[in-house]
Amino acid sequence: MDLSSSKLRALLEKRGPIKKIGVIGMGYVGIPAAVLFADAPCFEKVLGFQRDSKTSGHKIEMLNRGESPLKGEEPGLEPLLNKVVAAGKFECTSDFSRISELDAVTLAIQTPFKDQKDLEPDFSALVEGISKAGKYLKPGMLVVLESTITPGTTTGMAKQILEEESGLKAGEDFALAHAPERVMVGRLLKNIREHDRIVGGIDEASTARAVELYSPVLTKGKVIPMSATAAEVTKTTENTFRDLQIAAINQLALYCEAMGINVYDVRTGVDSLKGEGITRAVLWPGAGVGGHCLTKDTYHLERGVKLAGNALDYPEAADSIYVLARKVNDFMPLHMYNLTAAALEKAGKKMEGAKIAMLGWAFIKDSDDARNTPSEPFRDLCLEAGAKVAVHDPYVRSYPGVEISEEPEEVLRNADAAVVFTGHSMYFALGPEKLKEFMEKARPVVVDGRNVVDPDAFIEAGFVYRGIGRGDKNGHELK
Ligand code: SAJ
């Protein structure tokens, strides 16, 4: 065993089992993590650290009253928060110096991208959190990063800041690991308890200490130990591969349109090939890919390869298959625009001066989450072409610069085209007669980005129909 980790092991032995834990970042990742640590009998105390800022400072009192500041339904969270607060096992504080009291501290701070264009992540909030952890770090403590980060960050930037701020040495004086979060809104507690947990230390001793931290909160899930960089690559890859699978079926949908066939027939056919060792992850074509995971994690992975700085044996200027997948998925809103323009032309109209009714602004069905929604580039293209755009969404109430109505009739009134962008359940009930009544057009247009409407019913009712992947219907005769 190398000297450094034997020094660290001695420090950890001396400190004994983890008893006191800190979680920095009281958001949708940090709060359930802190509550589950606090509920584990083997841990004595958990501190939730939250900056007392204008936008989030209110969370401190709320959490200390046992109230969750998170929006939306999170089954089991508030009762558990109440329980651990009442038991004195959890408290929220803005006093970061109390980090010095702890055996382990985790960082669950979001890492958004500055903006769509430059695809550079904004690590500023995370860097602030790491600096604070470093400032109050003591020998024998464990630091774990839970945020989604560019591969190489734990052993690179994070290790460097922690050592500079503390004067201590990672892997000798303190343990350092990455344990990426895998939570999804609406299932936070369930995900942490039941998903397997990837735990990656910068060395063996760090990995072992992080395994000791996470094992008690897992029920069905098991810990999967590996190196810190492998853990960073695992997290970014699990979303990169999902994005790739969506791009594969989106590309096929475009081919099926060009070949005059129904992509959903082909999807059913390909998906029917089952059996041991045979896997085909056939997902669903659609109007595009939004959200804060799939639109970003590919670029974290790509940056990680570049940051590693080693020779990559791959054609110099060629896009990786992953970046190409991002480009295919980002093309889908443009394809929706092309389908809409072609359908309007078939109806004897131009995009310029037309009224477009967009159904759906959220990036995912039956949700109010509109981060990086594919609806936005489509709306921009229509406005640039001189169309008027009205937006309906049953859940999204506000979005910068976009007026969103929850009244379908108001949005559809006198519209030349109705364009389905989000697969909200309520849209499946839209019938051609209702739409025709609201739109009041002799030759209305419907464009379906999420396989929501029945093509034949709309074609029979006199609509011009276009649907993603519906090569079997897109060239239909006008009724
Ligand atoms: N989408 C498609 N076709 C599909 C699936 C999704 O077009 O077959 C689109 C959706 O409309 C949406 C976007 O992709 O615009 C993302 O959808 P998503 O279901 O992946 O939802 P996310 O972005 O919330 O992904 C999260 C991720 N979870 C974490 O990062 C912890 C992802 O790893 C999960 O696989 C995903 O949830 C999930 O399965 O719910």
XYZ file of C-alpha atoms and ligand atoms in Angstrom:
519
model
C 0.000 0.000 0.000
C 1.434 3.381 -0.884
C 2.499 5.596 2.008
C -0.075 8.351 1.420
C -3.157 6.205 1.728
C -1.634 4.402 4.764
C -1.417 7.858 6.416
C -5.024 8.487 5.430
C -6.123 5.072 6.655
C -4.470 5.786 10.023
C -6.310 9.121 10.259
C -9.640 7.457 9.400
C -9.003 4.667 11.926
C -8.276 7.269 14.598
C -11.437 9.216 13.723
C -13.584 6.040 13.798
C -16.861 5.449 11.941
C -18.620 8.358 10.227
C -21.087 9.958 12.659
C -21.564 13.586 11.594
C -22.323 14.538 7.999
C -22.756 17.818 6.126
C -24.597 18.387 2.841
C -23.813 21.598 0.967
C -26.626 22.768 -1.339
C -30.233 22.456 -0.155
C -31.788 21.722 -3.537
C -33.640 18.763 -5.030
C -30.505 16.641 -4.695
C -29.167 17.830 -1.320
C -32.383 17.859 0.702
C -33.387 14.186 0.194
C -29.736 13.133 0.596
C -29.475 14.977 3.930
C -32.801 13.647 5.190
C -31.864 10.050 4.364
C -28.452 10.375 6.047
C -30.213 11.840 9.123
C -32.698 8.955 9.196
C -29.951 6.312 9.211
C -29.529 5.044 12.819
C -25.739 4.756 12.455
C -25.318 8.512 11.888
C -25.701 11.004 14.747
C -26.174 14.398 13.104
C -26.580 15.965 9.687
C -26.075 19.645 8.866
C -27.602 21.063 5.692
C -25.598 24.066 4.468
C -27.434 26.769 2.564
C -26.103 30.223 1.605
C -28.316 32.876 3.188
C -28.851 34.469 -0.239
C -31.831 36.566 -1.402
C -33.192 33.812 -3.613
C -32.591 30.777 -1.389
C -32.029 31.989 2.178
C -35.707 31.362 2.980
C -35.049 27.637 2.723
C -33.100 27.657 6.018
C -36.035 28.517 8.268
C -38.401 26.380 6.197
C -36.208 23.292 6.529
C -35.695 23.903 10.276
C -39.504 23.996 10.595
C -39.642 20.623 8.858
C -41.090 22.150 5.667
C -39.763 21.183 2.246
C -39.006 24.156 -0.062
C -39.160 21.882 -3.118
C -41.988 22.396 -5.646
C -44.167 19.487 -6.718
C -45.020 16.184 -5.073
C -42.134 14.322 -3.416
C -43.646 11.198 -1.784
C -42.402 10.687 1.778
C -40.011 13.625 1.852
C -41.783 16.101 4.158
C -42.797 13.476 6.794
C -39.216 12.221 6.910
C -37.883 15.796 7.116
C -40.287 16.457 10.015
C -39.139 13.297 11.758
C -35.409 14.026 11.595
C -35.834 17.694 12.538
C -37.973 16.722 15.549
C -35.385 14.099 16.533
C -32.690 16.787 16.403
C -30.789 14.742 13.801
C -30.965 17.348 11.041
C -30.632 21.097 10.982
C -30.033 23.635 8.236
C -27.503 26.422 8.703
C -25.665 29.124 6.772
C -22.689 28.877 9.140
C -20.196 27.013 6.948
C -17.556 27.040 9.716
C -19.494 24.203 11.309
C -18.079 21.971 8.570
C -15.117 21.560 10.943
C -17.354 19.557 13.325
C -18.026 16.867 10.721
C -16.645 13.522 9.565
C -17.931 13.836 5.980
C -19.310 16.559 3.742
C -21.085 16.124 0.400
C -21.646 18.823 -2.243
C -24.917 18.776 -4.183
C -24.670 22.037 -6.104
C -26.054 22.433 -9.591
C -23.734 22.840 -12.566
C -25.808 24.499 -15.330
C -24.325 25.638 -18.613
C -23.743 29.365 -19.039
C -25.809 29.364 -22.202
C -26.810 27.080 -25.056
C -24.220 28.472 -27.449
C -20.813 27.991 -25.871
C -21.660 24.755 -24.065
C -19.247 25.699 -21.271
C -20.515 24.621 -17.832
C -20.925 27.252 -15.112
C -19.057 25.764 -12.154
C -19.067 29.039 -10.175
C -21.562 27.897 -7.522
C -19.796 24.544 -7.173
C -16.385 26.231 -6.873
C -17.778 28.441 -4.084
C -19.028 25.331 -2.275
C -15.722 23.503 -2.694
C -13.794 26.534 -1.432
C -15.965 26.679 1.696
C -15.484 22.952 2.304
C -11.716 23.446 1.907
C -11.634 26.421 4.235
C -13.082 24.407 7.142
C -11.648 20.997 6.251
C -9.957 18.965 9.025
C -7.620 15.933 8.807
C -9.443 12.627 8.420
C -12.580 14.145 6.830
C -14.233 12.847 3.661
C -15.367 15.182 0.857
C -17.796 13.865 -1.793
C -18.956 15.695 -4.951
C -22.497 14.675 -6.036
C -23.021 17.250 -8.794
C -22.763 16.226 -12.450
C -19.276 17.345 -13.433
C -16.860 17.116 -16.328
C -14.727 13.977 -16.018
C -11.397 14.912 -14.416
C -12.915 17.561 -12.116
C -12.654 15.577 -8.848
C -8.963 14.717 -9.282
C -8.336 18.103 -10.949
C -10.022 21.389 -10.036
C -11.796 20.103 -6.896
C -8.698 18.450 -5.406
C -6.647 21.555 -6.162
C -9.084 23.985 -4.510
C -9.544 21.777 -1.435
C -5.758 21.454 -0.944
C -5.133 25.180 -1.494
C -7.889 26.251 0.903
C -7.045 23.719 3.623
C -3.291 23.301 3.339
C -4.040 19.579 3.583
C -3.224 16.878 1.009
C -5.969 14.840 -0.663
C -5.442 11.096 -0.265
C -3.105 11.687 2.682
C -4.872 14.056 5.084
C -8.436 13.778 3.777
C -10.506 11.445 1.599
C -12.040 12.690 -1.673
C -14.649 11.002 -3.911
C -17.376 11.500 -6.516
C -20.789 9.859 -6.066
C -23.064 11.208 -8.828
C -26.743 11.808 -8.031
C -29.267 9.845 -10.089
C -32.454 11.400 -8.806
C -35.488 12.357 -10.843
C -38.002 14.927 -9.699
C -41.050 13.210 -8.200
C -39.080 10.150 -7.088
C -36.215 11.679 -5.083
C -36.244 9.420 -1.974
C -37.076 6.304 -3.998
C -34.263 6.931 -6.464
C -31.610 7.451 -3.765
C -32.691 4.333 -1.873
C -33.252 2.032 -4.836
C -30.865 3.002 -7.618
C -27.389 1.471 -7.480
C -24.915 4.101 -6.262
C -21.731 4.742 -8.206
C -18.978 5.677 -5.698
C -15.547 6.698 -6.967
C -12.607 7.764 -4.735
C -9.327 9.329 -5.764
C -7.710 6.323 -4.101
C -8.677 3.057 -2.395
C -8.979 4.564 1.079
C -11.225 7.378 -0.224
C -13.440 4.926 -2.093
C -13.806 2.744 1.008
C -14.734 5.740 3.182
C -17.338 6.906 0.638
C -18.796 3.376 0.488
C -19.162 3.565 4.302
C -21.077 6.854 3.881
C -23.583 5.712 1.231
C -24.254 2.064 2.129
C -26.620 2.829 5.078
C -29.089 4.819 2.940
C -29.500 2.171 0.229
C -32.398 -0.289 0.392
C -32.648 -2.085 -2.988
C -29.652 -0.327 -4.495
C -26.105 -1.529 -4.073
C -22.848 0.445 -4.067
C -20.694 0.129 -7.194
C -17.134 1.236 -6.300
C -14.685 2.556 -8.919
C -12.224 5.433 -9.455
C -13.412 9.051 -9.199
C -12.890 9.689 -12.913
C -14.682 6.463 -13.864
C -17.605 7.630 -11.697
C -17.688 10.997 -13.501
C -17.626 9.240 -16.871
C -20.369 6.811 -15.758
C -22.749 9.648 -14.871
C -22.188 11.650 -18.040
C -22.308 8.480 -20.155
C -25.636 7.238 -18.809
C -27.277 10.397 -20.160
C -25.138 10.545 -23.302
C -26.255 7.020 -24.218
C -29.929 7.919 -23.640
C -29.524 10.957 -25.907
C -27.848 8.701 -28.495
C -30.731 6.205 -28.371
C -33.248 9.009 -28.898
C -31.189 10.356 -31.813
C -31.154 6.883 -33.375
C -34.966 6.713 -33.528
C -35.251 10.392 -34.547
C -32.928 9.767 -37.496
C -35.005 6.706 -38.400
C -38.207 8.789 -38.225
C -36.748 11.171 -40.818
C -35.842 8.185 -43.045
C -39.345 6.726 -42.693
C -40.880 10.049 -43.750
C -38.622 10.064 -46.814
C -39.526 6.447 -47.616
C -43.272 6.891 -47.118
C -43.629 4.470 -44.186
C -44.762 4.638 -40.566
C -41.858 4.786 -38.125
C -44.079 3.356 -35.374
C -44.595 0.165 -37.377
C -40.836 -0.163 -37.771
C -40.340 0.630 -34.074
C -42.746 -2.163 -33.110
C -40.993 -4.521 -35.494
C -37.461 -3.798 -34.286
C -38.566 -3.853 -30.631
C -40.047 -7.323 -31.150
C -36.585 -8.859 -31.455
C -36.144 -10.132 -27.894
C -34.324 -12.915 -26.110
C -31.212 -13.477 -24.078
C -28.318 -11.320 -25.133
C -30.431 -9.550 -27.765
C -30.986 -5.898 -26.861
C -32.408 -3.078 -28.932
C -33.108 0.081 -26.903
C -35.685 1.539 -29.277
C -36.967 4.758 -27.775
C -39.510 7.273 -29.123
C -39.101 9.811 -31.944
C -40.265 13.320 -31.175
C -40.115 17.070 -31.663
C -36.759 17.266 -29.879
C -34.850 16.670 -26.636
C -34.948 19.165 -23.766
C -34.176 19.156 -20.053
C -31.019 19.808 -18.070
C -29.532 16.308 -18.262
C -29.488 15.024 -21.822
C -28.814 18.394 -23.435
C -25.656 18.895 -21.360
C -24.031 15.675 -20.253
C -22.730 14.774 -23.702
C -20.718 17.994 -23.706
C -19.390 17.247 -20.196
C -18.125 13.906 -21.528
C -16.607 15.529 -24.622
C -14.829 18.142 -22.471
C -13.547 15.390 -20.188
C -11.795 13.655 -23.065
C -10.196 16.941 -24.118
C -9.207 17.852 -20.532
C -7.507 14.466 -20.126
C -5.037 15.770 -22.682
C -3.946 12.341 -23.878
C -3.843 11.327 -27.537
C -7.272 10.241 -28.765
C -7.154 7.887 -31.721
C -10.129 9.278 -33.664
C -10.374 11.314 -36.925
C -9.302 14.867 -36.018
C -12.171 17.098 -37.201
C -14.945 14.473 -37.193
C -17.842 14.853 -34.737
C -18.056 12.032 -32.212
C -21.175 9.888 -32.581
C -22.379 11.550 -29.360
C -22.063 15.104 -30.682
C -23.718 13.958 -33.906
C -26.582 12.567 -31.806
C -26.949 15.971 -30.136
C -27.113 17.568 -33.607
C -29.778 15.107 -34.773
C -31.895 15.784 -31.688
C -31.387 19.540 -31.995
C -32.507 19.307 -35.651
C -35.955 18.003 -34.694
C -37.466 21.430 -33.820
C -36.218 22.631 -37.234
C -37.838 19.574 -38.824
C -41.086 20.514 -37.044
C -40.762 23.964 -38.592
C -40.219 22.449 -42.059
C -43.241 20.147 -41.629
C -45.386 23.114 -40.549
C -44.233 25.349 -43.435
C -44.887 22.548 -45.957
C -48.349 21.847 -44.516
C -49.299 25.534 -44.597
C -48.207 25.688 -48.229
C -50.395 22.644 -48.979
C -53.240 24.631 -47.396
C -52.420 27.560 -49.692
C -50.794 29.621 -46.917
C -47.375 31.013 -46.087
C -45.615 30.984 -42.711
C -45.457 34.781 -42.979
C -48.613 36.235 -41.486
C -49.903 32.842 -40.341
C -51.019 32.220 -36.748
C -49.315 29.156 -35.244
C -50.874 27.559 -32.137
C -48.179 25.683 -30.187
C -49.497 22.945 -27.907
C -46.891 22.282 -25.217
C -43.973 24.297 -23.824
C -42.646 21.893 -21.119
C -39.698 19.754 -22.225
C -41.388 16.602 -20.916
C -44.975 15.363 -20.727
C -47.235 16.207 -17.766
C -44.555 18.415 -16.185
C -44.029 22.159 -15.691
C -40.275 21.839 -16.327
C -39.336 23.836 -19.428
C -35.544 23.889 -19.128
C -33.948 23.832 -22.594
C -37.342 23.066 -24.135
C -37.260 22.210 -27.892
C -40.424 24.331 -28.205
C -38.297 27.479 -27.952
C -36.171 27.130 -31.143
C -39.319 26.210 -33.088
C -41.104 29.359 -31.850
C -38.060 31.473 -32.721
C -38.021 30.105 -36.281
C -41.731 30.851 -36.757
C -41.338 34.420 -35.454
C -38.317 34.973 -37.698
C -40.449 33.884 -40.682
C -43.077 36.483 -39.787
C -45.653 34.184 -38.227
C -47.631 34.994 -35.086
C -47.225 32.328 -32.369
C -49.582 31.561 -29.468
C -48.423 29.057 -26.840
C -50.544 26.710 -24.718
C -49.324 24.617 -21.803
C -51.406 23.131 -18.966
C -48.521 23.168 -16.470
C -45.938 25.814 -17.426
C -47.214 29.135 -16.077
C -44.301 31.392 -16.945
C -41.170 31.478 -19.109
C -38.927 34.477 -19.797
C -40.168 36.397 -22.864
C -42.934 33.961 -23.721
C -46.629 34.382 -22.956
C -48.156 30.998 -22.111
C -51.898 30.439 -21.850
C -53.706 27.592 -20.110
C -56.817 28.170 -22.283
C -56.597 25.926 -25.399
C -59.500 27.769 -27.055
C -57.792 31.172 -26.744
C -54.562 29.787 -28.287
C -56.332 27.852 -31.072
C -58.789 30.652 -31.948
C -58.323 31.559 -35.606
C -55.026 29.644 -35.861
C -53.851 28.430 -39.258
C -51.840 25.545 -37.756
C -51.970 23.580 -34.482
C -48.562 22.135 -33.625
C -48.206 19.491 -30.860
C -44.800 19.854 -29.184
C -45.224 18.153 -25.783
C -46.984 14.854 -25.208
C -49.140 16.170 -22.336
C -51.886 13.612 -21.586
C -54.657 16.176 -22.174
C -53.637 16.544 -25.829
C -54.531 12.925 -26.593
C -58.186 13.914 -26.160
C -58.008 16.600 -28.872
C -60.501 15.697 -31.597
C -60.554 17.181 -35.114
C -64.063 18.663 -34.711
C -63.101 20.632 -31.561
C -59.923 21.951 -33.148
C -61.724 22.861 -36.363
C -64.375 24.746 -34.397
C -61.728 26.764 -32.516
C -59.488 27.372 -35.538
C -62.347 28.433 -37.840
C -60.325 27.715 -40.993
C -61.509 26.120 -44.242
C -58.245 24.189 -44.505
C -56.700 23.885 -41.004
C -53.273 22.327 -40.435
C -52.208 19.953 -37.662
C -48.550 18.955 -37.075
C -47.915 16.205 -34.520
C -44.496 16.090 -32.846
C -45.349 13.427 -30.245
C -47.670 10.921 -31.971
C -50.632 12.323 -30.061
C -53.402 12.597 -32.696
C -55.023 10.045 -35.017
C -53.937 11.024 -38.557
C -56.953 9.503 -40.347
C -59.516 11.304 -38.171
C -57.888 14.664 -38.904
C -57.401 13.985 -42.605
C -61.046 12.900 -42.922
C -62.106 16.131 -41.195
C -60.304 18.158 -43.894
C -57.053 18.954 -42.071
C -53.659 19.020 -43.693
C -51.815 16.524 -41.457
C -48.068 16.152 -40.880
C -46.499 13.954 -38.247
C -42.935 13.082 -37.271
C -42.084 9.693 -38.748
C -45.481 9.363 -40.483
C -44.238 8.910 -44.031
C -47.349 6.763 -44.598
C -49.668 9.768 -44.008
C -47.691 12.942 -44.694
C -48.362 12.909 -48.438
C -52.147 12.398 -48.037
C -54.765 13.721 -50.484
C -56.848 16.656 -49.263
C -60.423 15.729 -48.289
N -37.400 12.044 -25.169
C -37.672 11.640 -26.478
N -37.817 10.314 -26.730
C -37.700 9.372 -25.735
C -37.413 9.809 -24.414
C -37.276 11.153 -24.144
O -37.798 12.462 -27.390
O -37.842 8.190 -26.017
C -37.220 13.470 -24.895
C -38.239 14.013 -23.911
O -39.360 14.527 -24.598
C -37.459 15.132 -23.233
C -36.004 14.658 -23.274
O -35.954 13.633 -24.276
O -37.567 16.323 -23.983
C -35.451 14.117 -21.949
O -36.343 13.152 -21.513
P -35.926 12.177 -20.280
O -37.031 11.195 -20.122
O -34.556 11.672 -20.459
O -36.011 13.129 -18.986
P -34.827 13.833 -18.189
O -34.081 14.773 -19.036
O -35.439 14.335 -16.935
O -33.808 12.626 -17.834
C -33.697 12.150 -16.516
C -32.295 11.612 -16.361
N -32.104 11.263 -14.963
C -30.994 11.738 -14.314
O -30.161 12.446 -14.841
C -30.880 11.334 -12.914
C -32.111 10.376 -17.219
O -30.845 9.761 -16.893
C -33.188 9.373 -16.967
O -33.010 8.272 -17.840
C -34.530 10.027 -17.253
O -34.673 11.130 -16.332
C -35.676 9.036 -16.985
O -35.510 7.869 -17.425
O -36.668 9.454 -16.417
